[in-house]
PDB file of C-alpha atoms and ligand atoms in Angstrom:
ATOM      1  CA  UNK A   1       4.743  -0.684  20.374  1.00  0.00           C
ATOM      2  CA  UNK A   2       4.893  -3.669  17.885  1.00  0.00           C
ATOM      3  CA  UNK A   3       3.050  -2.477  13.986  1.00  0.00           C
ATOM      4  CA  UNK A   4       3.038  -5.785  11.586  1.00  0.00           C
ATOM      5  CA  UNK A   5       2.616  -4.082   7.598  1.00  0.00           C
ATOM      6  CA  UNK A   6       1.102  -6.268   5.357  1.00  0.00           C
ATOM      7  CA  UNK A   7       0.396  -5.597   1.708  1.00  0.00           C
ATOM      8  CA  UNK A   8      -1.337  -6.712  -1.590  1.00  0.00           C
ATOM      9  CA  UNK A   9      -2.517 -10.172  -0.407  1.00  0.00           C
ATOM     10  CA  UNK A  10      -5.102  -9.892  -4.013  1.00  0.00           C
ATOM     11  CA  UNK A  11      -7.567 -11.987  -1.716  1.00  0.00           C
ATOM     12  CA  UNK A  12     -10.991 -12.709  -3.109  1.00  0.00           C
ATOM     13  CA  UNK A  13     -13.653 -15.373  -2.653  1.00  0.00           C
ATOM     14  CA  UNK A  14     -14.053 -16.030  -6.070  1.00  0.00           C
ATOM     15  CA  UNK A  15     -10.533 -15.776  -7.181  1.00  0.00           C
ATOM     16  CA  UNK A  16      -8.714 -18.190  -4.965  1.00  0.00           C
ATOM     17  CA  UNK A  17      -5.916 -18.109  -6.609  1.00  0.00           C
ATOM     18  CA  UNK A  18      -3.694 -16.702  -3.910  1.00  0.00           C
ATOM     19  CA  UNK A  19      -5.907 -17.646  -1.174  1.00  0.00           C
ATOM     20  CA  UNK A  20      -3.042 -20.468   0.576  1.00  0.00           C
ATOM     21  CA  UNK A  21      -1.238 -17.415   1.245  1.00  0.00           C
ATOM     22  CA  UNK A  22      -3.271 -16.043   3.909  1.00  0.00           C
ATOM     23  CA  UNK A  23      -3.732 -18.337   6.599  1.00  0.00           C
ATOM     24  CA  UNK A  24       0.393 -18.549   7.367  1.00  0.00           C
ATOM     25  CA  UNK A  25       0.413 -14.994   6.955  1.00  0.00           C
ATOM     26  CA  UNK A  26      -2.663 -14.535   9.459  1.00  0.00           C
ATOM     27  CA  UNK A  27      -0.673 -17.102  12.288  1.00  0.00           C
ATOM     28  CA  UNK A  28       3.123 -15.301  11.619  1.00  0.00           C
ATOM     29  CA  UNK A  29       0.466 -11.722  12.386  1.00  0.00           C
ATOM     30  CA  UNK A  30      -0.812 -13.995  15.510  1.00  0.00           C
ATOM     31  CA  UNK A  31       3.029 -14.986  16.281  1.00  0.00           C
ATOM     32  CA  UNK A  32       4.149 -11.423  16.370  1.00  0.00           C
ATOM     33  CA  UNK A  33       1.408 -10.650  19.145  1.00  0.00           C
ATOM     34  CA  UNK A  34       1.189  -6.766  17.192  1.00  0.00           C
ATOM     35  CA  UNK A  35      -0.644  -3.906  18.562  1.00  0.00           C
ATOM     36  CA  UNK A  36      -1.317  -2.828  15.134  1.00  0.00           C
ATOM     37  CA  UNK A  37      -1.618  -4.157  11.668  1.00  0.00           C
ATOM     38  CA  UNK A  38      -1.309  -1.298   8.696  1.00  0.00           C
ATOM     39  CA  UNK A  39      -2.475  -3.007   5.287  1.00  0.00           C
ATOM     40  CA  UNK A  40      -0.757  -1.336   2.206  1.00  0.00           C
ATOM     41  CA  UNK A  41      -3.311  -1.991  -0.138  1.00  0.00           C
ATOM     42  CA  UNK A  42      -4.593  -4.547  -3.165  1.00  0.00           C
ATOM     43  CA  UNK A  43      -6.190  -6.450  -0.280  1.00  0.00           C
ATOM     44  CA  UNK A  44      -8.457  -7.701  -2.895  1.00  0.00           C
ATOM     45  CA  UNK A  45      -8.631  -8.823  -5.933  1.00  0.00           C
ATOM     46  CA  UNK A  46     -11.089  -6.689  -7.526  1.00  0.00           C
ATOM     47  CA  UNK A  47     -12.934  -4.454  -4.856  1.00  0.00           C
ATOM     48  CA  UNK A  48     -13.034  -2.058  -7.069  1.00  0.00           C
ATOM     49  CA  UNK A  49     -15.804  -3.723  -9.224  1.00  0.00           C
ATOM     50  CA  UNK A  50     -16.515  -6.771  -6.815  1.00  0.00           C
ATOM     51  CA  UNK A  51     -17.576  -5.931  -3.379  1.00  0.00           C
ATOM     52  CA  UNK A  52     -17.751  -9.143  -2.370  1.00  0.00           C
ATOM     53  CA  UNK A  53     -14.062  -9.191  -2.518  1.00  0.00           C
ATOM     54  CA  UNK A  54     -14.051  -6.230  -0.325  1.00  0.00           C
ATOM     55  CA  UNK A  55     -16.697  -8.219   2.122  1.00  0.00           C
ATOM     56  CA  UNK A  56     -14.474 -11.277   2.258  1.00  0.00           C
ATOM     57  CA  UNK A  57     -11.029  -9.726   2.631  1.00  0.00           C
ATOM     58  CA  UNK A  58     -12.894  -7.215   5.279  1.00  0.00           C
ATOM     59  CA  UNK A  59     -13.733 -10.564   7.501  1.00  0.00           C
ATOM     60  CA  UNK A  60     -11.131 -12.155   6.823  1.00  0.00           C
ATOM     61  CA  UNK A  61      -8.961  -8.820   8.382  1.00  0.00           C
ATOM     62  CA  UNK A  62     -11.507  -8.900  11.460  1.00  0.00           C
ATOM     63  CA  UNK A  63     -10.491 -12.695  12.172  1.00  0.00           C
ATOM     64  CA  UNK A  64      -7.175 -11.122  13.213  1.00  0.00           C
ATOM     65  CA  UNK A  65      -8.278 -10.053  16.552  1.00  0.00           C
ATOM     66  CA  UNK A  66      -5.978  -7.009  16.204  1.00  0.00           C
ATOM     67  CA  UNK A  67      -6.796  -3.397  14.980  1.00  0.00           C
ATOM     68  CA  UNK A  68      -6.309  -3.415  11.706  1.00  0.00           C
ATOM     69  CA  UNK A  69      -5.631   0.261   9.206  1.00  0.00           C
ATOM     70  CA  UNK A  70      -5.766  -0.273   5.511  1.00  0.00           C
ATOM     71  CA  UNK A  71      -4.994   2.083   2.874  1.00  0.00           C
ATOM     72  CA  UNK A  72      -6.532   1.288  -0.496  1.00  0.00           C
ATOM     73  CA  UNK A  73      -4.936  -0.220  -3.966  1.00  0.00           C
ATOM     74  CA  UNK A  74      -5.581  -0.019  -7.484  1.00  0.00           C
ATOM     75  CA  UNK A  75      -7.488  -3.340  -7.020  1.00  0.00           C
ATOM     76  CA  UNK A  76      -9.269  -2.041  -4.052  1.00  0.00           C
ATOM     77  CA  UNK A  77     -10.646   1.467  -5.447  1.00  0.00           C
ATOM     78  CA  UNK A  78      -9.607   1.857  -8.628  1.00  0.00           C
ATOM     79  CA  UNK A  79      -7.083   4.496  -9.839  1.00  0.00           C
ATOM     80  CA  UNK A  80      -6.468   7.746 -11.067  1.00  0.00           C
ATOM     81  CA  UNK A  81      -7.173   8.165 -15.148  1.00  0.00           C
ATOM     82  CA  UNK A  82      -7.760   4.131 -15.420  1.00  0.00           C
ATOM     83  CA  UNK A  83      -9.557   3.894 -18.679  1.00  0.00           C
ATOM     84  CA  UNK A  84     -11.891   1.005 -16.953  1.00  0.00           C
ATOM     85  CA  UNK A  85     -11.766   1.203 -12.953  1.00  0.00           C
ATOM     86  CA  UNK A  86     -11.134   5.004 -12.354  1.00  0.00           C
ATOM     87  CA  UNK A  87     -11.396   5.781  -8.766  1.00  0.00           C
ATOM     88  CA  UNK A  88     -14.800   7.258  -7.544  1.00  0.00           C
ATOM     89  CA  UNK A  89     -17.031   8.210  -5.099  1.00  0.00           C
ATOM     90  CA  UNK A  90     -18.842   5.583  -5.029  1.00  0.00           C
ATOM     91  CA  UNK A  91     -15.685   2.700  -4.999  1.00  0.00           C
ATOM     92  CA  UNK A  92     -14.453   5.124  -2.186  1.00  0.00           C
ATOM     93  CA  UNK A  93     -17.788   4.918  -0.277  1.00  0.00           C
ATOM     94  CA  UNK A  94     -17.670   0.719  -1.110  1.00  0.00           C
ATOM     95  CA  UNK A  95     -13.965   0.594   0.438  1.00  0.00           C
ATOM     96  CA  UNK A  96     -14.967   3.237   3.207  1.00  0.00           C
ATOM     97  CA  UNK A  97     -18.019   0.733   4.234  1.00  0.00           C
ATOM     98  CA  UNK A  98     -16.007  -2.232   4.967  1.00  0.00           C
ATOM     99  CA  UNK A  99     -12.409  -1.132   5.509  1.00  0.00           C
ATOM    100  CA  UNK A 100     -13.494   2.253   6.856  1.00  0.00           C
ATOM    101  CA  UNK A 101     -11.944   5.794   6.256  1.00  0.00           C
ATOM    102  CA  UNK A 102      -9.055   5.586   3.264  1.00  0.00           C
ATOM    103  CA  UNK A 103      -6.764   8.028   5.057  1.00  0.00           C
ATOM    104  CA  UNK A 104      -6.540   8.580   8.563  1.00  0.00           C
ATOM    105  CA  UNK A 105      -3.977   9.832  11.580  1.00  0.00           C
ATOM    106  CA  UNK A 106      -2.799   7.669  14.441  1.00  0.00           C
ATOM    107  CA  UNK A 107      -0.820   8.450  17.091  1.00  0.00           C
ATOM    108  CA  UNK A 108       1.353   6.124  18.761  1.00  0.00           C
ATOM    109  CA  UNK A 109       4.906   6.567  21.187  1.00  0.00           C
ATOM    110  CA  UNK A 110       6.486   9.638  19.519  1.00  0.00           C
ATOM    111  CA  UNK A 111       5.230   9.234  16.331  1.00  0.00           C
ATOM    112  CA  UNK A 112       2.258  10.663  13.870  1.00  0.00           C
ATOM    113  CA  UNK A 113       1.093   7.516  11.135  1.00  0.00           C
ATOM    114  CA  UNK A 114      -0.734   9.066   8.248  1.00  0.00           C
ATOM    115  CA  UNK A 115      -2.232   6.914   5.865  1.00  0.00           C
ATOM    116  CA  UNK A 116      -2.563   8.401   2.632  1.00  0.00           C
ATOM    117  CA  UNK A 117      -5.434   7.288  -0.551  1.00  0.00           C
ATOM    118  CA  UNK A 118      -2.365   6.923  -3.263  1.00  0.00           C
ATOM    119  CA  UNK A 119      -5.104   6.272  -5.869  1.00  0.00           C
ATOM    120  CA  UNK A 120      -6.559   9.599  -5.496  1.00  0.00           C
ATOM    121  CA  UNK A 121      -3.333  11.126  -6.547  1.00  0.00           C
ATOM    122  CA  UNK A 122      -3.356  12.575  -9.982  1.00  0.00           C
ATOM    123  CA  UNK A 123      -7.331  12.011 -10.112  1.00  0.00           C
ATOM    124  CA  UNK A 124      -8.414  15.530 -10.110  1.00  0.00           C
ATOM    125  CA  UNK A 125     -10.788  14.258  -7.836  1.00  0.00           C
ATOM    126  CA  UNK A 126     -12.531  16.634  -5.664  1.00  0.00           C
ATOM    127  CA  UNK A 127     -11.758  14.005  -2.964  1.00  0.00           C
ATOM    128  CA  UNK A 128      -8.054  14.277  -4.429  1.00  0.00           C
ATOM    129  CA  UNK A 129      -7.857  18.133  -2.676  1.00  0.00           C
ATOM    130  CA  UNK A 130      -9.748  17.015   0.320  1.00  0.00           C
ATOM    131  CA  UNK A 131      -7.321  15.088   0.891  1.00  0.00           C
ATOM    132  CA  UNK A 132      -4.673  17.589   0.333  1.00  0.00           C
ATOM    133  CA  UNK A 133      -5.628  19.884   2.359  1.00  0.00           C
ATOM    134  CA  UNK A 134      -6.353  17.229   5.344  1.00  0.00           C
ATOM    135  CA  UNK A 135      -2.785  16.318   4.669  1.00  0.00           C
ATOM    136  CA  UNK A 136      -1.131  19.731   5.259  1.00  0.00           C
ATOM    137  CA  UNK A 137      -3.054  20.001   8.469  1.00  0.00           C
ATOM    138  CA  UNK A 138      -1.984  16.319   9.954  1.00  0.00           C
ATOM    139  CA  UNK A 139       1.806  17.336   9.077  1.00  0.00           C
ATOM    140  CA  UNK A 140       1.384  20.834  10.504  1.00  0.00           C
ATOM    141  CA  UNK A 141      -0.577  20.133  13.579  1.00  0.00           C
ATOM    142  CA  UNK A 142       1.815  16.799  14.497  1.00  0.00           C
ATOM    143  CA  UNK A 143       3.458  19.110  17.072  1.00  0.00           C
ATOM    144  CA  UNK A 144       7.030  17.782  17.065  1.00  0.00           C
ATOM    145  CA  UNK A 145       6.277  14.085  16.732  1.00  0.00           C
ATOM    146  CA  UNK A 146       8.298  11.395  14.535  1.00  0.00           C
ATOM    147  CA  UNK A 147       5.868  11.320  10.922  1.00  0.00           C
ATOM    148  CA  UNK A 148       5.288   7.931   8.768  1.00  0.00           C
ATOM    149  CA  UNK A 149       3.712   8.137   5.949  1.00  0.00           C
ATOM    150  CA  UNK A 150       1.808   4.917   4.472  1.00  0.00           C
ATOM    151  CA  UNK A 151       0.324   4.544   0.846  1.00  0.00           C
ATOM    152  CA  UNK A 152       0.096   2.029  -1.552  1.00  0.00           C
ATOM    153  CA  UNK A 153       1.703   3.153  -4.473  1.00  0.00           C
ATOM    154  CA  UNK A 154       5.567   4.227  -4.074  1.00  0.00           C
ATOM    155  CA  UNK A 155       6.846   8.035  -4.555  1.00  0.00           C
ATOM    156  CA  UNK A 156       9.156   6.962  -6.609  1.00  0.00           C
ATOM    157  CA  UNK A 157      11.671   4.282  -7.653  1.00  0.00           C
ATOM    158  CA  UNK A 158      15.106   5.790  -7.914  1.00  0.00           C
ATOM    159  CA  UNK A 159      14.776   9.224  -7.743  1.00  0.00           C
ATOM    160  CA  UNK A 160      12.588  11.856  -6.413  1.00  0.00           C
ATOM    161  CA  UNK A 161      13.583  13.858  -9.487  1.00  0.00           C
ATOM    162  CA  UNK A 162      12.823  10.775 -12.069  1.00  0.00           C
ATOM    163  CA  UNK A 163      10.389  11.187 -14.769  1.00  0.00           C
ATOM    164  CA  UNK A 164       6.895   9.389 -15.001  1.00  0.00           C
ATOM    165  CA  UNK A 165       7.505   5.791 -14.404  1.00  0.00           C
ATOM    166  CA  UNK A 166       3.934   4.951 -15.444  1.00  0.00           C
ATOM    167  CA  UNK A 167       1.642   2.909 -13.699  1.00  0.00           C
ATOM    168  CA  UNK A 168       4.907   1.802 -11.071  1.00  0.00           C
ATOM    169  CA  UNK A 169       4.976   5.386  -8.960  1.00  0.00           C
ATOM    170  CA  UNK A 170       2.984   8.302  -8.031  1.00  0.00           C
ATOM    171  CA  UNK A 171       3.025  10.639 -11.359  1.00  0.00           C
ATOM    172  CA  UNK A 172       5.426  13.606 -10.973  1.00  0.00           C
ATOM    173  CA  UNK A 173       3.128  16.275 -10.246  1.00  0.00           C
ATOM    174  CA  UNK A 174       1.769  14.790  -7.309  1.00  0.00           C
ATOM    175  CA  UNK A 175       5.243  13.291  -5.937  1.00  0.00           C
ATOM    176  CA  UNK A 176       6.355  17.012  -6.230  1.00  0.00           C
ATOM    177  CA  UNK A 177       3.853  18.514  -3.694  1.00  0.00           C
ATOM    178  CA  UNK A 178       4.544  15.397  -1.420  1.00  0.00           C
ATOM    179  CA  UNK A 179       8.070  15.725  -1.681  1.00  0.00           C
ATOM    180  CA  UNK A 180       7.709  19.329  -0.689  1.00  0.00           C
ATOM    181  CA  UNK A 181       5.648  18.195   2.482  1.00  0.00           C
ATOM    182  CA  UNK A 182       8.444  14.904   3.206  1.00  0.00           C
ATOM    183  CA  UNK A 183      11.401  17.225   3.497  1.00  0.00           C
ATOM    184  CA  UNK A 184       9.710  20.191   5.212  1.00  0.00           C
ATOM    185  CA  UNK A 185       8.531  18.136   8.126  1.00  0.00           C
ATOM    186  CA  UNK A 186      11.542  15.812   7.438  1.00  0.00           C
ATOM    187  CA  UNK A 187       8.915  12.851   7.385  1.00  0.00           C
ATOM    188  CA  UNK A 188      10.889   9.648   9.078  1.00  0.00           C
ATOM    189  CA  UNK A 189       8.970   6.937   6.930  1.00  0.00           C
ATOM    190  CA  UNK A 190       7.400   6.425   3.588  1.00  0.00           C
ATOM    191  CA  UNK A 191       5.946   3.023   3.784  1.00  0.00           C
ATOM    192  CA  UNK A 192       4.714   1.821   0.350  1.00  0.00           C
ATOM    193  CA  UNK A 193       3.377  -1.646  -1.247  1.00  0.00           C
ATOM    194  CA  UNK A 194       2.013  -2.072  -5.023  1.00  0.00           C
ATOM    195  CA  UNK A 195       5.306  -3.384  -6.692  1.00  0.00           C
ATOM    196  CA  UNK A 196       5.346  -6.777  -4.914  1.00  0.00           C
ATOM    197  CA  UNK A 197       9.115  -6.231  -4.341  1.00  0.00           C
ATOM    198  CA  UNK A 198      11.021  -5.402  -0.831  1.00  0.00           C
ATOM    199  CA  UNK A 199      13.540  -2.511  -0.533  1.00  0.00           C
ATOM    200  CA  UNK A 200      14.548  -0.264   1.959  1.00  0.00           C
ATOM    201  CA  UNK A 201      16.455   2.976   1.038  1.00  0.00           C
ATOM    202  CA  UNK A 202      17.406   6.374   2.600  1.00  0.00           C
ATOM    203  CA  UNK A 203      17.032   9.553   0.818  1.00  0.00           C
ATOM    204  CA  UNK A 204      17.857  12.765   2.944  1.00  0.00           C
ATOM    205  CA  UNK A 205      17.611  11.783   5.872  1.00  0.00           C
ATOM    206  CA  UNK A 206      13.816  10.009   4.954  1.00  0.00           C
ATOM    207  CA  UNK A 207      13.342   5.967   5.043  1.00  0.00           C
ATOM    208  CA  UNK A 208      11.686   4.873   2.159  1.00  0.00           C
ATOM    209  CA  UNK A 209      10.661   0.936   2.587  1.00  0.00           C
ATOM    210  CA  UNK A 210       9.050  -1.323  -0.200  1.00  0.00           C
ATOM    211  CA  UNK A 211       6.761  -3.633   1.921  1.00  0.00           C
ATOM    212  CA  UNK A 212       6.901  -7.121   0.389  1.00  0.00           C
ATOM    213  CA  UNK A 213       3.593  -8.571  -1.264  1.00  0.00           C
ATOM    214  CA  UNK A 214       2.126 -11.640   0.495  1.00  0.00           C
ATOM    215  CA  UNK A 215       0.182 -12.843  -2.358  1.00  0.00           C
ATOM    216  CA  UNK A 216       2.775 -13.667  -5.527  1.00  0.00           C
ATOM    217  CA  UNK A 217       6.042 -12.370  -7.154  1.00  0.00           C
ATOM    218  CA  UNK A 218       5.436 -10.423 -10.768  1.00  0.00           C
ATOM    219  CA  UNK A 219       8.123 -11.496 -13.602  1.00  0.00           C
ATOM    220  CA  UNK A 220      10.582  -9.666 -15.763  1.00  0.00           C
ATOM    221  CA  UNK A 221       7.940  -9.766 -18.661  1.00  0.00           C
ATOM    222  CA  UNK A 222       5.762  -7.089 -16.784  1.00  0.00           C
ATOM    223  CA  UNK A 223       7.502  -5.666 -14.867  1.00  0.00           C
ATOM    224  CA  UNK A 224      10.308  -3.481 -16.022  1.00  0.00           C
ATOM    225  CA  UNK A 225      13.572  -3.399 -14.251  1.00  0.00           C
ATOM    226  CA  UNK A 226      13.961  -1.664 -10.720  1.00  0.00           C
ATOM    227  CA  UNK A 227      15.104  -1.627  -7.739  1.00  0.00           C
ATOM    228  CA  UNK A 228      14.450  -4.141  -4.614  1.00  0.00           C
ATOM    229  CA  UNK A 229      13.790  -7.792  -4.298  1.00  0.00           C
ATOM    230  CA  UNK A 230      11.297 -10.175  -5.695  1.00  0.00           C
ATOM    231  CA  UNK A 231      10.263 -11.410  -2.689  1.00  0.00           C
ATOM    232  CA  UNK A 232       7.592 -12.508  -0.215  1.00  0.00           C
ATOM    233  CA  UNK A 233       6.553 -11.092   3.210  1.00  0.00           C
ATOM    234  CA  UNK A 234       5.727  -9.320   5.638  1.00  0.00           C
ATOM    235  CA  UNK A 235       7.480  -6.031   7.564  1.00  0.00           C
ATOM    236  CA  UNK A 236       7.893  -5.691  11.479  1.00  0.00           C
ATOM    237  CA  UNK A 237       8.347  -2.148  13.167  1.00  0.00           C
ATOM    238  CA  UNK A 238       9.271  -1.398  17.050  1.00  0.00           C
ATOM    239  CA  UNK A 239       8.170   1.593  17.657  1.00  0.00           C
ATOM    240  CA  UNK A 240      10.225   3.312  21.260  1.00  0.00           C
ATOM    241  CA  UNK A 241       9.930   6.806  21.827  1.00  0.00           C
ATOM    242  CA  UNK A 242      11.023   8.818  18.859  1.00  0.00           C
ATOM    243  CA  UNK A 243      12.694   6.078  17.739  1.00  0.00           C
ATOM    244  CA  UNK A 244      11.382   3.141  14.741  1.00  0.00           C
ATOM    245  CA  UNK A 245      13.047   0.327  13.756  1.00  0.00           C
ATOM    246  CA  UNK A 246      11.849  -1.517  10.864  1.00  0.00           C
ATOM    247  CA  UNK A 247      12.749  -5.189   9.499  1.00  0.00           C
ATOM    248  CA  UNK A 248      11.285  -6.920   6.214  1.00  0.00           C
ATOM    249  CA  UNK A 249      10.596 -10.769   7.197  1.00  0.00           C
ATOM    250  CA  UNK A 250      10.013 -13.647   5.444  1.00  0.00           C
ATOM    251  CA  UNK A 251       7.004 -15.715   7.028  1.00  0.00           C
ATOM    252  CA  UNK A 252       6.682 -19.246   6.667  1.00  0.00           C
ATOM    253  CA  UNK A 253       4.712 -20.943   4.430  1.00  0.00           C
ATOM    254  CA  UNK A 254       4.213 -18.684   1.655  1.00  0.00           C
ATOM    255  CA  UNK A 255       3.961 -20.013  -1.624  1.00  0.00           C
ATOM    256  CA  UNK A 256       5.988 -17.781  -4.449  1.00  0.00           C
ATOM    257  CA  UNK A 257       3.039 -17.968  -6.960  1.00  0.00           C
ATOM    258  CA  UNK A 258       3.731 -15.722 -10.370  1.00  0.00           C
ATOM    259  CA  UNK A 259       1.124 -13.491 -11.383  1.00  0.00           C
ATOM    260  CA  UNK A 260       2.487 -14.439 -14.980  1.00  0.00           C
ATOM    261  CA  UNK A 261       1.241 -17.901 -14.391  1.00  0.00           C
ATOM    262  CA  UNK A 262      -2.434 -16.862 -13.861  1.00  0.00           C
ATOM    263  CA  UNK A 263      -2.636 -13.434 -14.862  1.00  0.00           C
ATOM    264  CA  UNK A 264      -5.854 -14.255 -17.719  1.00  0.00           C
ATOM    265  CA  UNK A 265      -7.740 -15.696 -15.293  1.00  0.00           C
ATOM    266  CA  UNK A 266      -7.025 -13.278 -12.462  1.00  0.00           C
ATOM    267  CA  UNK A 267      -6.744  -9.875 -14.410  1.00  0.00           C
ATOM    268  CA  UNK A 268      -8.359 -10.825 -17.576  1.00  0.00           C
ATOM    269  CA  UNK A 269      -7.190  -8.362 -20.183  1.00  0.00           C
ATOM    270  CA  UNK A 270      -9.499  -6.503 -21.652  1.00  0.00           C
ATOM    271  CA  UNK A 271      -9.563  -6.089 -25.183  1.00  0.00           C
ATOM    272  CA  UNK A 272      -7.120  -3.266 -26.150  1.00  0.00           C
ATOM    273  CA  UNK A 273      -5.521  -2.474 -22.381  1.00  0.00           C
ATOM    274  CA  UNK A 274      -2.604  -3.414 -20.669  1.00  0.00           C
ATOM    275  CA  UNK A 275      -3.346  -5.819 -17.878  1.00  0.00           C
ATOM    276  CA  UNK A 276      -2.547  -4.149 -13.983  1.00  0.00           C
ATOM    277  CA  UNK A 277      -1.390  -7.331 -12.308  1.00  0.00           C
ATOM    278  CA  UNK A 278       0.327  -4.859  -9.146  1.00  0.00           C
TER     279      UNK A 278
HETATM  280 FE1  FE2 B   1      -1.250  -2.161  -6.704  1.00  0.00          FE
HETATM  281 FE1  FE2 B   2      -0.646  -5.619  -5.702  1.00  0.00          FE
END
């Protein structure tokens, strides 16, 4: 079983700006011949206030001829406590229409995927305890089978025990009860895009993998400093048995385009916010 993970290709109809990207990463996806394609979320640009951005990326997903599961972004849904673009009902039912559920199980070799609504987490959300409990039933009823875990936002980005790192990582509270769940099952996986930076690392026994952005790099300026590699992609996984193997690859023809370069015409600030560009 071949998976291709692809994340934050910021694609949008109106905002073209990253728009060359796609078609080399859509023929490496062709190249790989997957069975599956997991999206990691910021497919758009702005779903979460354009839907045509949703409508585009959607067809543009479909054109893959392969099963595609997405999990949303901040740009797709909005996100928890955002002054602007907090996440709702109805940007879940708008992401839910063309991309269809925002978490969901599938079961392939040895192995349980979840996909997990990272935006929901903090939101106090009624959809935010839904999913909780959904969540403890996947894990419990996965009945000895290999778990990965995919969201778009990361855990965390040294620690498990680091503070709030802000916009960058799911908010302590949150990561705690996850946590919990990750070493009681001893989850294999936690698959994550959002910082536009690849990095694999191990933490007790659990594989925690940065997928690569496909879209453009973000610079020192707004960024602060962490781990992993500012770098394009894509990430390949070979699933056998009980057994994953996972490899972050570079695919042809992307152009490293700066979100620094553009980001006033692609995430125009507003007045007295902090731009999002991940
Ligand atoms: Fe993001
Ligand atoms: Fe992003």
């Amino acid at each position: 079983m071949r998976i291709v993970q692809i994340s934050d290709t910021h694609l949008s109809p109106g905002k073209a700006h990253f728009a060359k990207n796609w078609p080399p990463l859509a023929a490496w996806v062709a190249a790989q011949n997957p069975d599956l394609v997991i999206h990691t979320g910021d497919v758009t640009v702005d779903g979460a206030d354009a839907e045509e951005d949703l409508q585009h990326a959607s067809e543009l997903m479909q054109a893959l001829g392969v099963r595609v599961l997405a999990v949303p972004g901040n740009h797709d849904v909005g996100d928890a406590g955002h002054p602007a673009q907090p996440v709702s009902d109805e940007r879940l039912a708008r992401w839910r229409a063309h991309f269809g559920p925002d978490r969901w199980i599938e079961d392939v070799e040895g192995f349980r995927l979840v996909g997990l609504d990272a935006m929901l987490l903090g939101s106090d959300d009624h959809e935010e305890a839904a999913q909780a409990a959904w969540l403890d039933v996947a894990m419990r009823e996965a009945r000895g089978r290999q778990i990965a875990w995919f969201l778009h936002r990361p855990l965390f980005l040294d620690s498990p025990d680091e503070g709030d790192t802000g916009y960058w990582s799911v908010k302590p509270g949150p990561r705690a009860r996850l946590m919990d769940l990750v070493r009681r099952y001893s989850v294999s996986l936690v698959a994550s895009g959002h910082l536009h930076k690849a990095h694999q690392m191990r933490r007790d026994g659990t594989r925690y993998l940065w997928a690569p952005a496909s879209s453009f790099l973000v610079g020192s300026g707004i960024q602060p400093r962490m781990p992993g590699e500012k770098r394009l992609g894509a990430v390949l996984y070979e699933l056998d048995g009980a057994v994953l193997e996972a490899s972050i690859a570079d695919v042809p023809g992307l152009s490293p385009y700066w979100i620094d370069d553009v980001i006033d015409e692609v995430y125009p600030r507003p007045s007295d916010s902090r731009p999002a560009p991940n």
